[in-house]
CSV table of N, CA and C in Angstrom, one decimal:
chain,number,residue,atom,x,y,z
A,1,MET,N,131.5,114.1,255.4
A,1,MET,CA,132.0,115.6,255.9
A,1,MET,C,132.7,116.4,256.6
A,2,THR,N,134.0,116.0,256.3
A,2,THR,CA,135.4,116.1,258.0
A,2,THR,C,134.9,118.0,258.5
A,3,ASN,N,135.2,117.5,259.6
A,3,ASN,CA,135.3,119.8,260.1
A,3,ASN,C,136.3,119.7,259.5
A,4,ASP,N,137.3,120.0,258.6
A,4,ASP,CA,138.3,120.8,257.4
A,4,ASP,C,137.5,120.8,256.9
A,5,ASP,N,136.4,120.1,256.1
A,5,ASP,CA,136.0,120.6,255.0
A,5,ASP,C,134.4,121.7,255.3
A,6,VAL,N,133.6,120.9,256.4
A,6,VAL,CA,132.8,122.1,256.4
A,6,VAL,C,133.6,123.3,256.8
A,7,LEU,N,134.6,123.9,257.7
A,7,LEU,CA,135.9,125.3,257.4
A,7,LEU,C,136.0,125.6,256.3
A,8,ALA,N,136.5,124.5,255.5
A,8,ALA,CA,137.0,125.2,253.8
A,8,ALA,C,135.5,125.4,253.6
A,9,ALA,N,134.6,125.2,253.3
A,9,ALA,CA,133.4,125.2,252.4
A,9,ALA,C,132.9,126.3,253.0
A,10,LEU,N,132.3,126.6,253.9
A,10,LEU,CA,131.9,128.1,254.8
A,10,LEU,C,133.1,129.0,254.3
A,11,ALA,N,134.4,128.5,254.2
A,11,ALA,CA,135.3,129.7,253.4
A,11,ALA,C,134.8,130.1,252.4
A,12,ALA,N,134.9,129.0,251.9
A,12,ALA,CA,134.4,129.3,250.1
A,12,ALA,C,132.8,130.5,249.9
A,13,VAL,N,131.9,130.5,250.8
A,13,VAL,CA,130.5,130.6,250.7
A,13,VAL,C,130.9,131.6,251.2
A,14,ILE,N,131.9,132.3,252.0
A,14,ILE,CA,131.7,133.8,252.4
A,14,ILE,C,132.7,134.2,251.8
A,15,GLU,N,133.5,134.0,250.7
A,15,GLU,CA,135.5,134.5,249.9
A,15,GLU,C,134.0,134.6,248.5
A,16,ALA,N,132.9,134.0,248.5
A,16,ALA,CA,131.5,133.8,247.0
A,16,ALA,C,131.4,135.2,247.5
A,17,ARG,N,130.8,135.7,248.7
A,17,ARG,CA,130.4,136.7,248.3
A,17,ARG,C,130.8,138.1,249.0
A,18,ARG,N,132.2,138.3,248.7
A,18,ARG,CA,132.5,139.4,248.3
A,18,ARG,C,132.2,140.4,247.2
A,19,GLY,N,132.0,141.6,248.0
A,19,GLY,CA,131.8,142.2,246.1
A,19,GLY,C,130.5,141.7,246.2
A,20,GLY,N,129.4,140.8,246.5
A,20,GLY,CA,128.5,140.8,246.3
A,20,GLY,C,127.5,142.4,246.8
A,21,ASP,N,126.0,141.9,246.4
A,21,ASP,CA,125.3,142.3,247.3
A,21,ASP,C,125.0,142.9,248.6
A,22,PRO,N,125.4,143.3,249.2
A,22,PRO,CA,125.6,143.9,250.4
A,22,PRO,C,123.3,144.1,251.1
A,23,ASP,N,122.2,143.9,250.4
A,23,ASP,CA,121.1,144.1,250.4
A,23,ASP,C,121.0,143.0,250.1
A,24,ALA,N,120.9,141.5,250.0
A,24,ALA,CA,120.8,140.1,249.3
A,24,ALA,C,121.8,139.5,250.2
A,25,SER,N,122.8,139.6,250.8
A,25,SER,CA,123.9,138.8,251.8
A,25,SER,C,124.4,139.9,252.8
A,26,TYR,N,124.2,138.9,254.0
A,26,TYR,CA,124.5,139.3,255.1
A,26,TYR,C,125.9,139.9,255.0
A,27,VAL,N,126.4,139.0,254.7
A,27,VAL,CA,128.1,138.5,254.5
A,27,VAL,C,128.3,139.6,253.9
A,28,ALA,N,127.9,139.7,252.4
A,28,ALA,CA,128.5,140.7,251.5
A,28,ALA,C,129.0,142.3,252.5
A,29,ARG,N,127.3,142.7,253.3
A,29,ARG,CA,127.3,144.0,254.0
A,29,ARG,C,128.5,143.9,254.8
A,30,LEU,N,128.5,142.9,255.9
A,30,LEU,CA,129.3,142.5,256.6
A,30,LEU,C,130.8,143.2,256.0
A,31,LEU,N,131.5,142.4,255.2
A,31,LEU,CA,132.7,142.3,254.5
A,31,LEU,C,132.5,143.9,253.4
A,32,SER,N,131.5,144.4,252.9
A,32,SER,CA,130.9,146.1,253.2
A,32,SER,C,132.2,146.6,253.8
A,33,ARG,N,131.0,146.9,255.0
A,33,ARG,CA,131.2,147.8,255.7
A,33,ARG,C,132.8,147.8,256.5
A,34,GLY,N,133.8,146.9,256.2
A,34,GLY,CA,134.8,146.8,257.0
A,34,GLY,C,135.3,146.5,257.9
A,35,GLU,N,136.6,146.8,258.1
A,35,GLU,CA,137.5,146.3,259.0
A,35,GLU,C,136.9,146.5,260.6
A,36,ASP,N,136.5,148.0,260.9
A,36,ASP,CA,135.7,148.5,262.0
A,36,ASP,C,134.2,147.8,262.5
A,37,ALA,N,133.5,146.9,261.1
A,37,ALA,CA,132.2,146.1,261.3
A,37,ALA,C,132.2,145.0,261.5
A,38,ILE,N,133.4,144.3,261.0
A,38,ILE,CA,133.9,142.8,261.8
A,38,ILE,C,134.3,142.5,262.3
A,39,LEU,N,135.7,143.7,263.3
A,39,LEU,CA,135.5,143.5,264.5
A,39,LEU,C,134.7,143.1,265.4
A,40,LYS,N,134.3,144.5,265.9
A,40,LYS,CA,132.7,144.3,266.5
A,40,LYS,C,132.5,144.0,266.6
A,41,LYS,N,131.4,143.3,265.8
A,41,LYS,CA,131.0,141.7,265.2
A,41,LYS,C,131.1,140.6,266.1
A,42,ILE,N,132.6,140.2,265.8
A,42,ILE,CA,133.7,139.5,266.5
A,42,ILE,C,133.3,140.0,267.7
A,43,GLY,N,133.4,141.3,268.4
A,43,GLY,CA,133.5,141.4,269.9
A,43,GLY,C,132.0,141.2,270.9
A,44,GLU,N,131.2,141.3,269.9
A,44,GLU,CA,130.0,141.5,270.3
A,44,GLU,C,129.3,139.6,270.8
A,45,GLU,N,130.1,138.4,269.6
A,45,GLU,CA,130.2,137.1,269.5
A,45,GLU,C,130.9,136.7,270.7
A,46,ALA,N,131.6,137.2,270.4
A,46,ALA,CA,132.7,136.5,271.6
A,46,ALA,C,131.9,137.4,273.3
A,47,THR,N,131.0,138.1,273.4
A,47,THR,CA,130.5,138.8,275.3
A,47,THR,C,129.2,137.6,274.8
A,48,GLU,N,128.6,137.2,274.0
A,48,GLU,CA,127.9,136.4,274.0
A,48,GLU,C,128.3,134.8,274.6
A,49,THR,N,129.3,134.6,274.0
A,49,THR,CA,129.7,133.0,274.6
A,49,THR,C,130.3,133.2,275.2
A,50,VAL,N,130.9,134.2,275.9
A,50,VAL,CA,131.2,133.9,277.8
A,50,VAL,C,130.3,134.1,278.4
A,51,LEU,N,129.1,135.2,277.8
A,51,LEU,CA,128.0,135.0,278.7
A,51,LEU,C,127.1,133.5,278.5
A,52,ALA,N,126.6,133.2,277.5
A,52,ALA,CA,126.4,132.0,277.2
A,52,ALA,C,126.7,130.6,278.2
A,53,ALA,N,128.4,131.1,278.6
A,53,ALA,CA,129.1,129.8,279.0
A,53,ALA,C,128.8,130.0,280.8
A,54,LYS,N,128.3,131.4,281.3
A,54,LYS,CA,128.3,131.3,282.4
A,54,LYS,C,127.2,131.0,282.9
A,55,ASP,N,126.1,130.9,281.9
A,55,ASP,CA,124.4,131.1,282.0
A,55,ASP,C,125.3,129.3,281.9
A,56,ALA,N,125.4,128.7,281.6
A,56,ALA,CA,125.6,127.2,281.7
A,56,ALA,C,126.1,127.0,283.0
A,57,GLY,N,126.9,127.5,283.5
A,57,GLY,CA,127.9,126.7,285.0
A,57,GLY,C,126.9,127.2,286.2
A,58,ARG,N,125.8,128.3,286.3
A,58,ARG,CA,124.4,128.0,286.5
A,58,ARG,C,123.2,127.5,286.2
A,59,GLY,N,123.3,126.9,285.5
A,59,GLY,CA,122.2,125.7,285.2
A,59,GLY,C,121.4,125.3,283.4
A,60,ALA,N,121.9,127.0,283.0
A,60,ALA,CA,121.6,126.7,281.3
A,60,ALA,C,122.1,125.5,281.0
A,61,PRO,N,120.8,125.3,279.2
A,61,PRO,CA,121.7,124.7,278.9
A,61,PRO,C,122.8,125.1,278.8
A,62,LYS,N,123.4,124.1,278.1
A,62,LYS,CA,125.0,124.4,277.2
A,62,LYS,C,125.3,124.3,276.1
A,63,GLU,N,124.0,123.4,275.6
A,63,GLU,CA,124.2,124.3,273.5
A,63,GLU,C,124.2,125.1,273.5
A,64,ARG,N,123.8,126.1,274.1
A,64,ARG,CA,123.7,127.9,273.2
A,64,ARG,C,125.5,128.3,273.7
A,65,ILE,N,126.0,127.1,274.1
A,65,ILE,CA,127.2,127.4,274.3
A,65,ILE,C,128.1,127.7,272.6
A,66,VAL,N,127.4,125.8,272.5
A,66,VAL,CA,128.1,125.9,270.9
A,66,VAL,C,127.1,126.8,270.3
A,67,ALA,N,126.2,127.0,270.5
A,67,ALA,CA,125.6,128.0,269.8
A,67,ALA,C,126.1,129.2,269.2
A,68,GLU,N,126.5,129.5,270.6
A,68,GLU,CA,127.5,131.0,270.0
A,68,GLU,C,128.8,131.0,269.5
A,69,THR,N,129.3,129.9,270.4
A,69,THR,CA,130.4,129.2,269.9
A,69,THR,C,130.7,129.4,268.3
A,70,ALA,N,129.5,128.7,267.8
A,70,ALA,CA,129.2,128.6,266.0
A,70,ALA,C,129.3,129.7,265.5
A,71,ASP,N,128.5,131.0,266.2
A,71,ASP,CA,128.0,132.3,265.5
A,71,ASP,C,129.7,132.8,265.5
A,72,LEU,N,130.7,133.2,266.7
A,72,LEU,CA,131.9,133.3,266.5
A,72,LEU,C,133.0,133.4,265.7
A,73,TRP,N,133.1,131.6,266.0
A,73,TRP,CA,134.1,131.1,264.3
A,73,TRP,C,133.9,131.2,263.2
A,74,PHE,N,131.6,131.6,263.3
A,74,PHE,CA,131.5,132.8,261.6
A,74,PHE,C,131.6,133.9,261.4
A,75,HIS,N,131.7,134.0,262.1
A,75,HIS,CA,132.0,136.0,261.8
A,75,HIS,C,134.4,135.9,262.0
A,76,CYS,N,134.7,135.3,262.8
A,76,CYS,CA,136.2,134.8,262.4
A,76,CYS,C,136.7,134.4,261.3
A,77,LEU,N,135.3,133.0,260.4
A,77,LEU,CA,135.5,133.4,259.0
A,77,LEU,C,135.3,134.1,258.2
A,78,VAL,N,134.8,135.2,258.8
A,78,VAL,CA,134.3,136.2,257.4
A,78,VAL,C,135.7,137.9,258.1
A,79,MET,N,136.2,137.9,259.1
A,79,MET,CA,137.6,138.2,259.2
A,79,MET,C,138.8,138.0,258.5
A,80,LEU,N,138.7,136.6,258.9
A,80,LEU,CA,139.8,135.8,258.4
A,80,LEU,C,139.4,136.8,256.3
A,81,ALA,N,138.5,136.3,256.0
A,81,ALA,CA,138.5,136.5,254.1
A,81,ALA,C,138.7,138.1,254.0
A,82,HIS,N,138.6,138.6,255.0
A,82,HIS,CA,138.0,140.4,255.3
A,82,HIS,C,139.5,140.7,254.7
A,83,TYR,N,140.9,139.4,255.5
A,83,TYR,CA,142.4,140.2,256.0
A,83,TYR,C,142.8,139.0,253.9
A,84,GLY,N,142.6,138.1,253.7
A,84,GLY,CA,142.8,137.4,252.2
A,84,GLY,C,143.7,136.3,253.5
A,85,LEU,N,143.4,135.3,254.0
A,85,LEU,CA,143.8,134.7,255.6
A,85,LEU,C,142.4,133.8,254.6
A,86,ARG,N,143.0,132.5,255.3
A,86,ARG,CA,142.2,131.1,255.5
A,86,ARG,C,141.8,130.3,256.3
A,87,PRO,N,141.1,129.8,256.8
A,87,PRO,CA,140.8,129.0,257.9
A,87,PRO,C,141.7,127.1,258.3
A,88,GLU,N,142.6,127.2,256.7
A,88,GLU,CA,143.5,126.0,256.7
A,88,GLU,C,144.8,126.7,258.1
A,89,GLN,N,144.9,127.9,257.4
A,89,GLN,CA,145.9,128.8,257.9
A,89,GLN,C,145.5,127.9,259.4
A,90,VAL,N,144.8,128.5,260.0
A,90,VAL,CA,144.5,128.3,261.2
A,90,VAL,C,144.8,126.9,262.3
A,91,LEU,N,144.2,126.3,261.2
A,91,LEU,CA,144.4,124.8,261.7
A,91,LEU,C,145.6,124.7,261.5
A,92,GLU,N,146.5,125.3,260.8
A,92,GLU,CA,147.8,124.1,260.6
A,92,GLU,C,148.6,125.2,261.9
A,93,GLU,N,148.0,126.0,262.1
A,93,GLU,CA,148.9,126.9,262.9
A,93,GLU,C,148.5,126.1,264.9
A,94,LEU,N,147.6,125.3,265.2
A,94,LEU,CA,146.7,124.9,266.0
A,94,LEU,C,147.8,123.6,266.1
A,95,GLN,N,148.0,122.7,264.5
A,95,GLN,CA,148.6,121.7,264.1
A,95,GLN,C,150.8,121.6,264.8
A,96,ARG,N,151.0,122.9,264.3
A,96,ARG,CA,151.9,123.1,264.9
A,96,ARG,C,152.2,123.5,266.7
A,97,ARG,N,151.2,124.5,267.3
A,97,ARG,CA,151.1,124.0,268.3
A,97,ARG,C,151.5,122.5,269.3
A,98,ALA,N,150.3,121.7,268.2
A,98,ALA,CA,150.3,120.5,269.0
A,98,ALA,C,151.3,119.9,269.9
A,99,GLY,N,151.5,119.3,271.5
A,99,GLY,CA,151.8,118.8,271.9
A,99,GLY,C,152.3,119.7,272.0
A,100,THR,N,152.7,120.6,272.7
A,100,THR,CA,153.8,121.8,273.3
A,100,THR,C,153.1,122.5,274.0
A,101,SER,N,153.8,122.8,275.6
A,101,SER,CA,153.2,123.3,276.4
A,101,SER,C,152.9,124.7,276.4
A,102,GLY,N,151.5,124.9,277.0
A,102,GLY,CA,150.6,126.2,276.4
A,102,GLY,C,151.3,127.0,276.6
A,103,LEU,N,152.4,126.6,278.3
A,103,LEU,CA,152.9,128.1,279.3
A,103,LEU,C,154.4,127.5,277.3
A,104,GLU,N,155.0,127.4,277.3
A,104,GLU,CA,156.3,127.4,276.3
A,104,GLU,C,156.0,127.6,275.4
A,105,GLU,N,154.8,127.8,274.7
A,105,GLU,CA,154.1,128.6,273.3
A,105,GLU,C,153.9,129.5,274.0
A,106,LYS,N,153.6,130.3,274.8
A,106,LYS,CA,153.1,131.6,275.2
A,106,LYS,C,155.0,132.2,275.4
A,107,ALA,N,155.7,132.3,276.5
A,107,ALA,CA,156.8,132.0,276.3
A,107,ALA,C,157.6,132.3,275.3
A,108,ALA,N,157.6,131.9,274.0
A,108,ALA,CA,158.2,131.8,272.9
A,108,ALA,C,157.9,133.3,272.2
A,109,ARG,N,156.4,132.8,272.1
A,109,ARG,CA,156.0,134.3,271.7
A,109,ARG,C,156.3,135.3,271.9
A,110,ARG,N,156.1,135.0,273.9
A,110,ARG,CA,156.9,136.5,274.7
A,110,ARG,C,158.4,136.9,273.9
A,111,ALA,N,159.3,135.6,273.5
A,111,ALA,CA,160.9,135.7,273.8
A,111,ALA,C,160.7,136.5,272.2
A,112,GLN,N,159.8,136.4,271.3
A,112,GLN,CA,159.9,136.5,270.0
A,112,GLN,C,159.4,137.8,269.6
A,113,ALA,N,158.4,138.9,270.8
A,113,ALA,CA,157.7,139.8,270.8
A,113,ALA,C,159.2,140.5,271.5
A,114,ARG,N,159.9,139.5,272.2
A,114,ARG,CA,161.3,140.8,272.5
A,114,ARG,C,162.0,140.6,271.6
A,115,ASP,N,162.2,140.4,270.7
A,115,ASP,CA,162.9,140.3,269.8
A,115,ASP,C,163.1,141.3,268.7
A,116,ALA,N,161.8,141.1,269.0
A,116,ALA,CA,161.5,142.5,267.5
A,116,ALA,C,161.7,143.3,267.6
A,117,ALA,N,160.9,143.4,268.7
A,117,ALA,CA,161.2,145.0,269.1
A,117,ALA,C,162.5,145.7,269.8
A,118,GLY,N,163.3,144.6,269.7
A,118,GLY,CA,165.0,144.8,269.9
A,118,GLY,C,165.9,145.5,269.1
A,119,GLU,N,165.4,144.6,267.8
A,119,GLU,CA,166.2,144.7,266.4
A,119,GLU,C,165.8,146.5,266.0
């Protein structure tokens, strides 16, 4: 199974949990609690990822970074499902950005935001 397949399969499982029994499924419970609960969980997981990286910089096992990043990505997939989005859309956006300078990409997004605000 490719990495793309893993994300697609996980997204399908998450989508299948939509409307499921919140007492039987963590994903169903999180989706049933709505946007604030989902976004709060992403914030928690992002913080845990940062702390794992900081700890690794001080000699802790780097594998913890991988585990915490997996938790963060999982919860991001739940968020995408909540908004009716798919991980393939994120991968397409990353592909679109490939080969573009990060500084150029950021400047283009800023210019686009300025143009939209000036309309």
